[in-house]
Amino acid sequence: MLQSKYHWNISPYDLEASRQLQQQLEIPALLASLLVTRGISNSEDASKFLDHSLMELHDPYQMSGIEEAVPRIRKAVDAGERILIYGDYDADGLSSTALMIELMRTLQANFEFYIPHRSKEGYGLHNHVLKQAHDNGVSLIVTVDTGISAVEQIAYAAELGIDVIVTDHHEPPAKLPEAYTLINPKLPYCPYPFKGLAGVGVAYKLAYALLGKDTPAAWLELVALGTIADLMPLTDENRVLVRMGLEQMTASSFPGISALLHTAGWNQGEVTSTNVAFGLAPRINAAGRMSHAFSALDVLTATSMEVAEDLAEKLDLLNRERQQLVDDIVGEAFKRIEAKEAAGTLPDVLVVAGEGWNVGVVGIVASKILERYYRPTLVLGIDVATGECKGSARSIPGFDIYEALTYCDALLDHYGGHPSAAGMSLHRDRLEEFEQRLNEFARNVLRPEHFIPSLQADLECRLREITLPVIEQLAQLAPFGMGNPSPRLLVRGAELLDYRQMGKDGKHLKLTIRQDGSMIEAVAFGKGEIFKLLTPEARVDLVVEAGINEWNGQRKPQLFIQDISIPHLQVFDYRDPLDPGTKIEELQQGILKTSYCSAGSMAAVSSRRADLLAVGHLEGTSVWVYDQEQGISPGRSESDRGDAVTVKTLFVIELPDSADIWNKMLTSFVNLERVFLLHPRSSVDTIEAPSRERFKQVYIFLRKYAGQDECLEERVIAELMSRFGISRRMLYFILDIFVELDFIVRGEGRITVNSAPSKRPLESASGYQSLGLLAEMEQILLHEEVPQITEWITCQLQGVS
């Protein structure tokens, strides 16, 4: 058994609506079903969704503030006023700044631009920059992806005689800045019909209001980049903007974007949202995280391919350094959280801070911590000299982190963001109280169900439905991202034909699965650890995304695994090990490296005859011995029998003396998921399945032998072993059954045959029945192969549950 990482939710499914849509649009059934599960069941809406155009974009003048901004910018351009573009250091802010630079170049404006340093200055407008702008003769500032919370800074700009036009998309605070005008679709009074634009989307709307149909289509590349990188919903007009932008990228007008795509491994063909999200965005963000964002802006605004390629290589190197730095901080953060977890004090909201931690990467660290612990997480870097803490937060559905920070605003110097991600700064002296306040807020918001991560699957299907033509049709649903995820399909009960690790250090997993005769390869990135927990006999349930694998001119379907589950017990065959203790230690170390098993969930079981000291030193593996009455009992004095319920992985070192003990053991390990067999396969004292013929053979011999002067038990057993080839252990069972039936009497080393035995049938003896069950158990566990053993243990578990 392998538990899924997520709780799987299946979207509601309307079979009749899907059939109608399939017939009306003449599309594959799977594509029709996916449209319906996404709330698109009307044929007209579906056609528009599959074949959209720029005609679907909203009028920019519907956005509050644009009507005031356009004439002010035109006036500044005509009068030769000095204009400052003030941006942000993330990929959305840099895309916005690059787009505004393109606009100002087109307008032939007199302008300059500024991006704050992420760690030295932090997010937002800063008075020293405004003062410098004033000294440079700036009379108009246009912000992009920032400014909606800059109340004091914009007031200071007004004192300097500078007008400020704010274009932003972040959540507006209760008190708004008194700027020349505010452009943000999220303003409570703004009638703009779509609130999900990225910062670059808002900047594009302003540019389009100024240029109209003369707005270059190439600028949509920047819109696509910023929108995808900032995880904005790819719905409504974002879907149109991003799709058009991605189409432009295939033959980009920006040397920097082309250079970055090639650096990230793209060579030719369609540019997808995945190329942007995992190729472009991390490299652009690396500049602000590791150095200054100006280097990324230089790439985006480069006019020479030679210069762009050189800059792109430098960003790629920065990104690699960033990856290593993140790994180091994540490791340190995990140790701190694990200490709280071990002490039983893991809070609902995790706050970790470290001296000297690079504040440029703490958001990524927070994401990785959230992925492991599934709790709202805040990670802060502490400036040792000043005590100032700057950090980033990542949250889970149902917990608005921006609202939580607002609850703590008295402790914060600055904060801003979205319900799922935010940034903040405060002094280290307030950290403890800050954590307390956050968890106080969480106690009124979070419920147990919030801490269970979920994965939404669009629908359940069979492998035969996932064909190459169908996957090509599914591409019409793109671009994929927030609000319009790549279709996720649930496949149940697939046979596992082959599995292996791939990539550096076996980081990834590749499966070959089969169902109803259809066979397909499936790849699980970052899940190579699962390899140790798979068996050839496994039947897997998968949540997957479908794609196309192109190699050497061939194209075939390929699945990308999002989550995996094995819903049945698994048996691993390591019978006849040279040293059970060493083998268990080896297996334990491998298993604990996975995130699917934890210390305390593993146990080893054997008889009291086994050398339990061989495994007794293994930390995190409990030791149990077989017990006639209860099935098992703790092998260590400090253990409690109730601990058996926590066991999910069982190492069987030796078999018990009876099937009854085995069944009682299974009754105790009620949450068992996997069994590792490490017992010897052969035994000189084999047990036979009881038969009337064998018992008759022994009884006749005893009656004859008992007529002699002495009927010594040891002599009888030796003679029976020699004459009939019966093992000593088997003979003991037979003699015990004869005693139970009152056929013989055993005592003082002698056997006496009753002259007038009872007439009870052989099968009525409980010992006879127990012997049959024991023989069956040993035959299966000693001699059968894993499929038969798995089926037998599964039946045993069902029988005792």
XYZ file of C-alpha atoms in Angstrom, residues 154-784:
631
model
C 3.313 59.344 -2.520
C 2.476 62.119 -0.073
C 6.215 62.912 0.055
C 6.351 62.940 -3.763
C 3.509 65.454 -3.774
C 5.496 67.675 -1.399
C 8.328 67.542 -3.925
C 5.943 68.581 -6.682
C 5.919 65.211 -8.439
C 2.726 63.687 -9.814
C 2.398 59.930 -9.353
C 0.332 57.627 -11.540
C -0.006 54.271 -9.811
C -0.538 51.128 -11.887
C -0.784 48.091 -9.641
C -2.755 44.903 -9.105
C -2.079 44.116 -5.445
C -4.789 44.222 -2.789
C -5.627 47.845 -1.963
C -5.265 48.792 1.710
C -8.004 50.480 3.718
C -6.252 53.840 3.288
C -5.335 54.651 -0.290
C -2.509 56.968 -1.366
C -3.473 60.413 -2.690
C -1.808 59.987 -6.063
C -2.540 61.842 -9.284
C -4.547 58.775 -10.212
C -4.762 55.114 -9.196
C -5.109 52.351 -11.787
C -5.889 49.006 -10.186
C -8.839 46.771 -11.139
C -9.104 45.635 -7.511
C -10.005 49.089 -6.233
C -13.453 48.787 -4.659
C -14.905 51.491 -6.870
C -13.319 50.251 -10.135
C -15.958 48.861 -12.575
C -13.446 46.909 -14.652
C -15.045 43.469 -15.217
C -11.901 41.372 -14.688
C -9.947 41.661 -11.437
C -7.249 39.073 -12.144
C -4.768 41.069 -14.241
C -1.089 40.882 -13.357
C 0.882 44.071 -12.843
C 2.079 43.803 -16.427
C -1.527 43.326 -17.558
C -2.505 46.624 -15.957
C 0.526 48.306 -17.557
C -0.497 46.869 -20.927
C -4.001 48.300 -20.508
C -2.514 51.754 -19.974
C -0.257 51.313 -23.010
C -3.205 50.190 -25.142
C -5.233 53.206 -23.993
C -2.396 55.429 -25.221
C -1.661 53.676 -28.531
C -4.869 51.830 -29.397
C -4.556 49.442 -32.347
C -0.993 50.617 -32.915
C 0.078 48.783 -29.735
C 2.729 46.265 -30.911
C 1.593 42.652 -30.623
C 5.127 41.769 -29.486
C 4.467 43.451 -26.147
C 2.092 40.617 -25.352
C 5.193 38.475 -24.797
C 5.954 40.573 -21.736
C 2.331 40.324 -20.623
C 2.449 36.527 -20.907
C 5.739 36.360 -19.008
C 4.608 38.489 -16.064
C 1.139 36.947 -15.858
C 2.398 33.366 -15.761
C 5.302 34.165 -13.433
C 3.034 35.943 -10.940
C 0.602 32.998 -10.890
C -2.344 35.035 -12.073
C -5.496 33.142 -13.141
C -5.405 32.215 -16.825
C -9.083 32.946 -17.259
C -11.084 35.716 -18.935
C -8.819 38.097 -20.841
C -5.652 36.779 -19.180
C -6.243 33.628 -21.216
C -6.313 35.675 -24.417
C -3.347 37.867 -23.513
C -1.172 34.928 -22.500
C -2.079 32.744 -25.470
C -1.294 35.521 -27.918
C 1.904 36.306 -26.049
C 3.077 32.684 -26.169
C 2.393 32.563 -29.902
C 4.566 35.659 -30.328
C 7.394 34.017 -28.356
C 7.894 31.247 -30.922
C 9.607 33.917 -33.052
C 10.225 36.467 -30.348
C 10.811 40.117 -31.076
C 12.827 40.321 -27.849
C 16.396 38.971 -28.138
C 16.460 38.533 -24.365
C 13.396 36.295 -24.303
C 14.792 34.153 -27.135
C 18.151 33.852 -25.350
C 16.504 32.882 -22.058
C 14.317 30.279 -23.743
C 17.342 28.617 -25.320
C 19.273 28.777 -22.053
C 16.351 27.029 -20.356
C 16.447 24.178 -22.883
C 13.801 25.240 -25.411
C 14.950 24.767 -28.993
C 12.023 25.171 -31.310
C 8.313 24.636 -31.697
C 5.496 25.893 -29.530
C 6.331 27.895 -26.411
C 4.085 26.808 -23.539
C 3.191 28.278 -20.182
C 5.380 25.533 -18.671
C 8.406 26.878 -20.614
C 7.727 30.285 -19.103
C 6.911 29.143 -15.568
C 9.885 26.800 -15.164
C 12.329 28.220 -17.689
C 12.047 31.986 -17.955
C 10.529 33.055 -14.636
C 13.102 31.428 -12.278
C 16.026 32.910 -14.217
C 14.534 36.382 -14.269
C 13.646 36.204 -10.580
C 17.145 34.949 -9.751
C 18.580 38.392 -10.587
C 16.607 40.179 -7.879
C 17.029 37.341 -5.401
C 20.798 36.971 -5.726
C 22.009 40.347 -6.955
C 20.123 43.291 -8.461
C 17.127 42.968 -10.736
C 18.643 45.432 -13.195
C 20.545 42.539 -14.805
C 17.265 40.800 -15.656
C 15.788 44.058 -16.939
C 18.851 44.432 -19.162
C 18.062 41.024 -20.690
C 14.412 41.900 -21.351
C 15.277 45.242 -22.925
C 18.363 44.083 -24.863
C 18.355 44.951 -28.563
C 21.309 42.758 -29.573
C 21.196 38.957 -29.608
C 24.887 38.771 -28.755
C 24.411 40.917 -25.670
C 21.218 39.077 -24.738
C 22.884 35.655 -24.911
C 25.733 36.794 -22.671
C 23.307 38.249 -20.123
C 21.095 35.150 -20.261
C 24.072 32.916 -19.426
C 24.834 35.068 -16.399
C 21.226 34.809 -15.232
C 21.376 31.028 -15.653
C 24.462 30.910 -13.423
C 22.723 33.085 -10.829
C 19.761 30.741 -10.904
C 21.980 27.736 -10.175
C 23.519 29.568 -7.238
C 20.019 30.421 -6.068
C 18.994 26.754 -6.187
C 21.921 25.744 -3.972
C 21.232 28.570 -1.532
C 17.589 27.526 -1.272
C 18.611 23.929 -0.541
C 20.907 25.103 2.280
C 18.284 27.299 3.946
C 15.548 24.687 3.531
C 17.741 22.135 5.306
C 18.328 24.492 8.220
C 14.659 25.458 8.414
C 13.550 21.811 8.409
C 15.801 21.058 11.387
C 14.142 23.835 13.412
C 10.642 22.732 12.498
C 11.449 19.070 13.146
C 12.604 20.026 16.643
C 9.194 21.605 17.322
C 7.483 18.589 15.808
C 9.437 16.199 18.036
C 8.517 18.292 21.079
C 4.831 18.186 20.085
C 4.654 21.958 19.634
C 4.161 22.276 15.880
C 2.005 25.414 15.428
C -0.745 25.969 12.870
C 1.261 28.770 11.232
C 4.986 28.154 10.825
C 7.365 31.081 11.320
C 11.090 30.483 10.850
C 13.776 33.149 10.762
C 17.527 32.978 10.373
C 20.389 35.408 10.640
C 21.924 36.179 7.292
C 19.330 34.296 5.286
C 19.081 35.811 1.831
C 15.718 37.569 1.783
C 15.624 37.131 -1.965
C 14.954 33.395 -1.687
C 12.854 33.124 1.481
C 9.656 32.960 -0.565
C 10.902 29.857 -2.350
C 11.945 28.351 0.982
C 8.469 29.064 2.369
C 6.919 27.236 -0.592
C 9.063 24.157 0.015
C 8.214 24.106 3.733
C 4.516 24.468 2.938
C 4.766 21.590 0.467
C 6.098 19.311 3.215
C 4.042 20.441 6.223
C 0.978 21.926 4.500
C 0.685 24.841 6.883
C 0.780 28.597 6.274
C 4.491 29.385 6.342
C 6.513 32.554 6.842
C 10.278 32.617 6.342
C 12.333 35.680 7.280
C 15.946 36.733 6.958
C 17.389 38.671 9.900
C 19.858 41.518 9.402
C 22.326 40.976 12.239
C 23.423 44.608 12.312
C 20.002 46.256 12.401
C 17.751 43.475 13.673
C 15.420 44.077 10.737
C 13.567 41.018 9.459
C 12.301 40.757 5.913
C 10.296 37.790 4.828
C 7.800 36.104 2.570
C 4.699 34.079 3.317
C 2.955 31.288 1.469
C -0.455 30.027 2.490
C -2.995 27.250 1.989
C -6.579 27.500 0.700
C -8.891 28.833 3.366
C -6.260 30.966 5.090
C -5.905 34.512 3.697
C -2.336 35.416 4.603
C -2.837 39.076 3.651
C -5.764 39.229 6.066
C -3.640 37.507 8.718
C -0.888 40.100 8.286
C -3.459 42.877 8.549
C -4.454 41.370 11.911
C -0.802 41.826 12.960
C -0.240 45.213 11.315
C 0.684 46.941 14.615
C 3.811 44.758 14.746
C 4.843 45.208 11.129
C 6.858 47.944 9.494
C 5.495 47.027 6.084
C 3.445 44.299 4.419
C 1.570 43.584 1.226
C 0.485 40.796 -1.069
C -2.318 38.405 -1.915
C -4.430 35.841 -0.016
C -1.937 33.084 -0.898
C 1.396 34.958 -0.822
C 2.699 38.071 0.864
C 5.768 39.912 2.047
C 6.474 41.700 5.307
C 9.154 43.376 7.433
C 9.498 43.897 11.195
C 12.123 44.057 13.941
C 13.418 40.786 15.369
C 12.261 41.823 18.866
C 8.684 41.452 17.622
C 9.109 38.019 16.037
C 7.832 36.000 18.976
C 4.750 38.149 19.439
C 4.240 38.135 15.668
C 4.143 34.330 15.620
C 1.747 34.295 18.566
C -0.595 36.769 16.884
C -0.605 34.828 13.627
C -1.516 31.614 15.418
C -4.133 33.446 17.447
C -5.691 34.538 14.149
C -5.354 30.994 12.789
C -7.246 29.471 15.727
C -10.346 31.349 14.631
C -9.964 30.438 10.970
C -8.361 27.043 10.464
C -10.188 23.770 10.958
C -8.816 20.194 10.772
C -9.968 19.827 7.176
C -7.817 22.809 6.134
C -4.652 20.810 6.885
C -5.485 18.058 4.395
C -4.041 18.953 0.979
C -6.312 18.171 -1.907
C -5.766 17.525 -5.581
C -8.495 18.233 -8.066
C -8.900 15.734 -10.892
C -11.113 16.653 -13.819
C -12.426 13.171 -14.478
C -11.709 9.460 -14.318
C -10.828 7.663 -17.520
C -9.257 4.517 -18.975
C -5.843 4.406 -20.626
C -7.408 3.536 -23.980
C -9.000 7.012 -24.031
C -5.651 8.823 -23.787
C -4.544 8.632 -27.416
C -2.210 10.869 -29.410
C -5.034 12.611 -31.357
C -6.950 13.247 -28.137
C -3.900 14.785 -26.420
C -3.383 17.040 -29.429
C -7.012 18.156 -29.121
C -6.570 18.846 -25.397
C -3.963 21.472 -26.320
C -6.874 23.686 -27.346
C -7.595 24.188 -23.649
C -4.178 25.850 -23.201
C -2.573 28.020 -21.956
C -2.524 26.206 -18.652
C -1.826 27.765 -15.296
C -3.639 29.252 -12.330
C -7.398 29.168 -12.845
C -7.035 26.963 -15.930
C -4.861 24.026 -14.893
C -3.666 21.355 -17.253
C -6.329 18.606 -17.358
C -5.803 16.071 -14.607
C -7.058 12.573 -15.237
C -7.619 9.822 -12.705
C -6.595 6.313 -13.782
C -7.392 3.443 -11.403
C -6.058 -0.098 -11.191
C -3.308 0.032 -13.799
C -0.834 -2.855 -13.914
C 2.756 -1.945 -13.140
C 4.788 -3.567 -15.914
C 8.093 -1.824 -15.259
C 9.503 0.851 -12.991
C 12.899 2.487 -12.657
C 14.616 5.580 -11.404
C 16.067 8.111 -13.807
C 17.908 11.410 -13.758
C 20.729 12.525 -11.498
C 20.806 10.543 -8.237
C 17.625 8.733 -9.309
C 15.580 11.818 -8.562
C 12.762 10.945 -10.970
C 10.634 7.851 -11.586
C 9.535 6.232 -14.819
C 6.722 3.670 -14.968
C 5.290 1.533 -17.705
C 1.653 0.756 -16.994
C -1.058 -1.262 -18.729
C -4.834 -1.313 -18.589
C -7.312 -3.150 -20.823
C -4.473 -3.964 -23.213
C -3.381 -0.315 -23.579
C 0.181 0.413 -22.479
C 1.760 3.807 -21.801
C 4.787 5.335 -20.094
C 4.362 7.623 -17.101
C 6.948 9.929 -15.548
C 6.937 11.252 -11.972
C 9.357 14.156 -11.616
C 10.903 14.483 -8.183
C 9.366 11.208 -7.008
C 12.298 8.830 -7.498
C 12.081 7.928 -3.812
C 8.902 5.942 -4.501
C 11.006 3.325 -6.327
C 11.871 1.684 -2.996
C 8.188 1.250 -2.195
C 7.026 -0.399 -5.410
C 6.552 -4.076 -6.173
C 6.095 -5.725 -9.584
C 2.662 -6.982 -8.527
C 1.334 -3.519 -7.628
C -1.841 -2.089 -9.104
C -1.529 1.683 -9.141
C -4.010 4.531 -9.042
C -2.667 7.705 -10.638
C -3.626 11.335 -11.087
C -1.866 12.371 -14.284
C -1.513 15.053 -16.900
C -1.254 13.868 -20.502
C 1.480 14.983 -22.858
C 3.423 13.943 -25.923
C 6.910 12.469 -25.882
C 8.861 13.377 -29.012
C 12.125 11.512 -29.582
C 14.020 10.697 -32.762
C 11.129 11.817 -34.915
C 8.608 9.635 -33.078
C 5.663 10.948 -31.107
C 3.790 8.937 -28.513
C 1.526 9.645 -25.517
C 3.172 10.128 -22.155
C 1.676 10.691 -18.718
C 3.054 13.034 -16.090
C 2.223 11.761 -12.626
C 0.903 14.313 -10.140
C 0.152 11.796 -7.399
C 0.228 8.037 -6.990
C -1.501 5.546 -4.744
C -1.342 1.785 -4.285
C -4.605 0.860 -2.531
C -3.625 -2.672 -1.539
C -1.134 -4.356 0.777
C 2.343 -4.888 -0.659
C 4.709 -7.769 0.109
C 8.462 -7.478 -0.431
C 10.446 -10.723 -0.738
C 13.804 -10.752 1.070
C 13.539 -14.303 2.415
C 16.728 -16.124 3.461
C 18.913 -13.067 4.211
C 22.435 -13.728 5.435
C 21.924 -11.292 8.306
C 18.349 -10.105 9.023
C 19.532 -7.210 11.204
C 21.840 -5.798 8.543
C 19.199 -6.195 5.837
C 16.554 -4.433 7.954
C 18.953 -1.589 8.663
C 19.648 -1.230 4.943
C 15.931 -1.268 4.097
C 15.073 1.100 6.928
C 17.597 3.699 5.815
C 16.241 3.589 2.277
C 12.623 3.808 3.368
C 13.220 6.711 5.759
C 14.666 8.741 2.897
C 11.212 8.785 1.368
C 8.490 11.118 2.551
C 6.013 8.237 2.593
C 7.354 6.479 5.698
C 8.433 7.849 9.036
C 10.370 6.603 12.036
C 7.982 5.008 14.485
C 5.842 3.452 11.768
C 8.160 0.454 11.280
C 8.375 -2.738 13.309
C 10.195 -6.070 13.314
C 8.554 -9.257 14.590
C 9.990 -12.666 15.431
C 9.778 -15.467 17.992
C 11.537 -15.337 21.361
C 14.119 -17.746 19.923
C 15.366 -15.156 17.451
C 18.239 -12.867 18.255
C 16.155 -9.709 18.584
C 19.263 -7.794 19.572
C 20.177 -7.886 15.894
C 17.513 -5.277 15.197
C 16.985 -3.889 18.670
C 19.484 -1.068 18.110
C 17.636 0.365 15.104
C 16.175 3.702 16.077
C 12.645 4.204 14.836
C 11.907 0.464 14.420
C 9.970 -1.174 17.230
C 10.606 -4.808 18.145
C 7.826 -7.333 18.790
C 7.763 -11.009 19.725
C 5.069 -13.573 19.028
C 2.741 -14.260 21.943
C 0.423 -17.260 22.261
C -2.346 -15.304 23.958
C -2.247 -11.906 22.262
C -0.400 -12.605 19.035
C 2.407 -10.160 19.813
C 3.931 -8.430 22.775
C 6.492 -5.586 22.928
C 10.111 -6.694 22.755
C 11.256 -3.705 24.787
C 10.152 -2.927 28.298
C 9.464 0.737 27.520
C 7.106 -0.092 24.645
C 3.356 -0.345 24.917
C 1.139 -2.818 23.085
C -1.016 0.080 21.958
C 1.915 1.291 19.834
C 1.080 -1.461 17.322
C -1.585 0.741 15.721
C 1.121 3.112 14.454
C 2.928 0.347 12.532
C 2.622 0.558 8.753
C 5.779 -1.286 7.702
C 6.468 -4.759 9.143
C 9.681 -6.776 8.902
C 9.004 -10.504 9.499
C 12.215 -12.147 10.760
C 10.766 -15.518 11.720
C 7.389 -17.224 11.417
C 5.227 -17.973 14.479
C 4.459 -21.464 15.773
C 0.825 -21.324 14.781
C -1.523 -19.672 12.297
C -3.576 -18.470 15.269
C -0.647 -16.356 16.486
C -0.179 -14.980 12.970
C -3.841 -13.942 12.776
C -3.745 -12.342 16.222
C -0.645 -10.434 15.156
C -2.486 -9.058 12.118
C -5.335 -8.015 14.416
C -2.856 -5.855 16.344
C -1.193 -4.256 13.287
C -4.450 -2.793 12.007
C -2.838 -0.110 9.820
C -0.382 -2.345 8.013
C 0.573 -1.143 4.501
C 3.598 -3.245 3.584
C 5.254 -6.465 4.751
C 8.932 -7.302 4.242
C 9.584 -11.072 4.469
C 13.048 -11.856 5.892
C 12.452 -15.298 7.404
C 14.274 -18.480 6.281
C 12.561 -20.266 3.383
C 13.641 -23.809 4.267
C 13.281 -25.912 7.396
C 14.300 -29.466 8.270
C 11.174 -29.658 10.466
C 8.655 -29.180 7.702
C 4.959 -29.399 8.378
C 2.718 -31.419 6.075
C -0.876 -30.688 5.333
C -2.716 -33.168 7.614
C -4.224 -36.202 5.877
C -6.218 -39.149 7.191
C -3.839 -41.534 5.431
C -0.770 -40.151 7.207
C -2.473 -40.216 10.625
C -3.715 -43.772 9.986
C -0.177 -44.827 9.091
C 1.230 -43.473 12.358
C -1.621 -44.854 14.480
C -1.225 -48.393 13.100
C 2.474 -48.259 13.858
C 1.811 -47.059 17.427
C -0.659 -49.846 18.128
C 1.850 -52.403 16.928
C 4.778 -50.805 18.713
C 2.825 -50.362 21.976
C 2.493 -54.113 22.314
C 6.170 -54.357 23.272
C 7.393 -54.190 26.827
C 8.625 -50.562 26.526
C 7.090 -47.862 24.342
C 9.615 -45.047 24.783
C 8.513 -41.865 23.034
C 11.961 -40.943 21.751
C 12.476 -44.406 20.273
C 9.037 -44.298 18.656
C 9.700 -40.914 17.097
C 13.097 -41.987 15.773
C 11.569 -45.084 14.203
C 8.694 -43.128 12.641
C 11.074 -40.532 11.219
C 13.252 -43.242 9.712
C 10.460 -45.446 8.392
C 8.014 -42.834 7.032
C 10.188 -39.704 6.483
C 8.085 -37.583 8.822
C 9.776 -34.614 10.504
C 10.118 -34.587 14.276
C 8.026 -31.398 14.489
C 5.234 -32.963 12.440
C 5.238 -36.035 14.672
C 4.860 -33.914 17.793
C 1.744 -32.365 16.278
C 0.337 -35.801 15.366
C 0.967 -37.166 18.865
C -0.634 -34.089 20.457
C -3.727 -34.607 18.322
C -3.891 -38.306 19.292
C -3.754 -37.265 22.954
C -6.569 -34.754 22.388
C -8.686 -37.510 20.801
C -7.836 -39.872 23.683
C -6.163 -42.314 21.286
C -2.949 -42.365 23.317
C -1.498 -41.225 26.626
C 1.900 -39.549 26.861
C 3.853 -39.216 30.094
C 7.268 -39.789 31.630
C 8.812 -40.272 28.202
C 6.440 -43.106 27.259
C 3.504 -43.547 24.938
C 0.560 -45.777 25.819
C -2.127 -46.655 23.291
C -5.642 -46.734 24.697
C -7.206 -50.128 24.227
C -10.678 -48.549 23.947
C -10.179 -45.146 22.304
C -12.977 -42.643 21.781
C -14.911 -42.702 18.558
C -14.366 -38.993 17.790
C -13.568 -38.222 14.138
C -10.065 -36.987 13.399
C -11.305 -33.656 12.006
C -13.064 -32.815 15.289
C -9.755 -32.242 17.071
C -8.864 -28.565 17.393
C -5.224 -29.549 16.999
C -6.009 -31.137 13.632
C -7.618 -27.917 12.430
C -4.737 -25.802 13.772
C -2.228 -28.086 12.078
C -4.017 -27.604 8.768
C -3.903 -23.846 9.122
C -0.247 -23.930 10.164
C 0.663 -26.114 7.204
C -1.160 -23.747 4.870
C 0.622 -20.722 6.403
C 4.062 -22.272 6.122
C 3.467 -23.603 2.618
C 2.516 -20.134 1.433
C 5.087 -18.068 3.350
C 7.946 -20.484 2.762
C 7.393 -21.709 -0.775
C 4.932 -19.546 -2.727
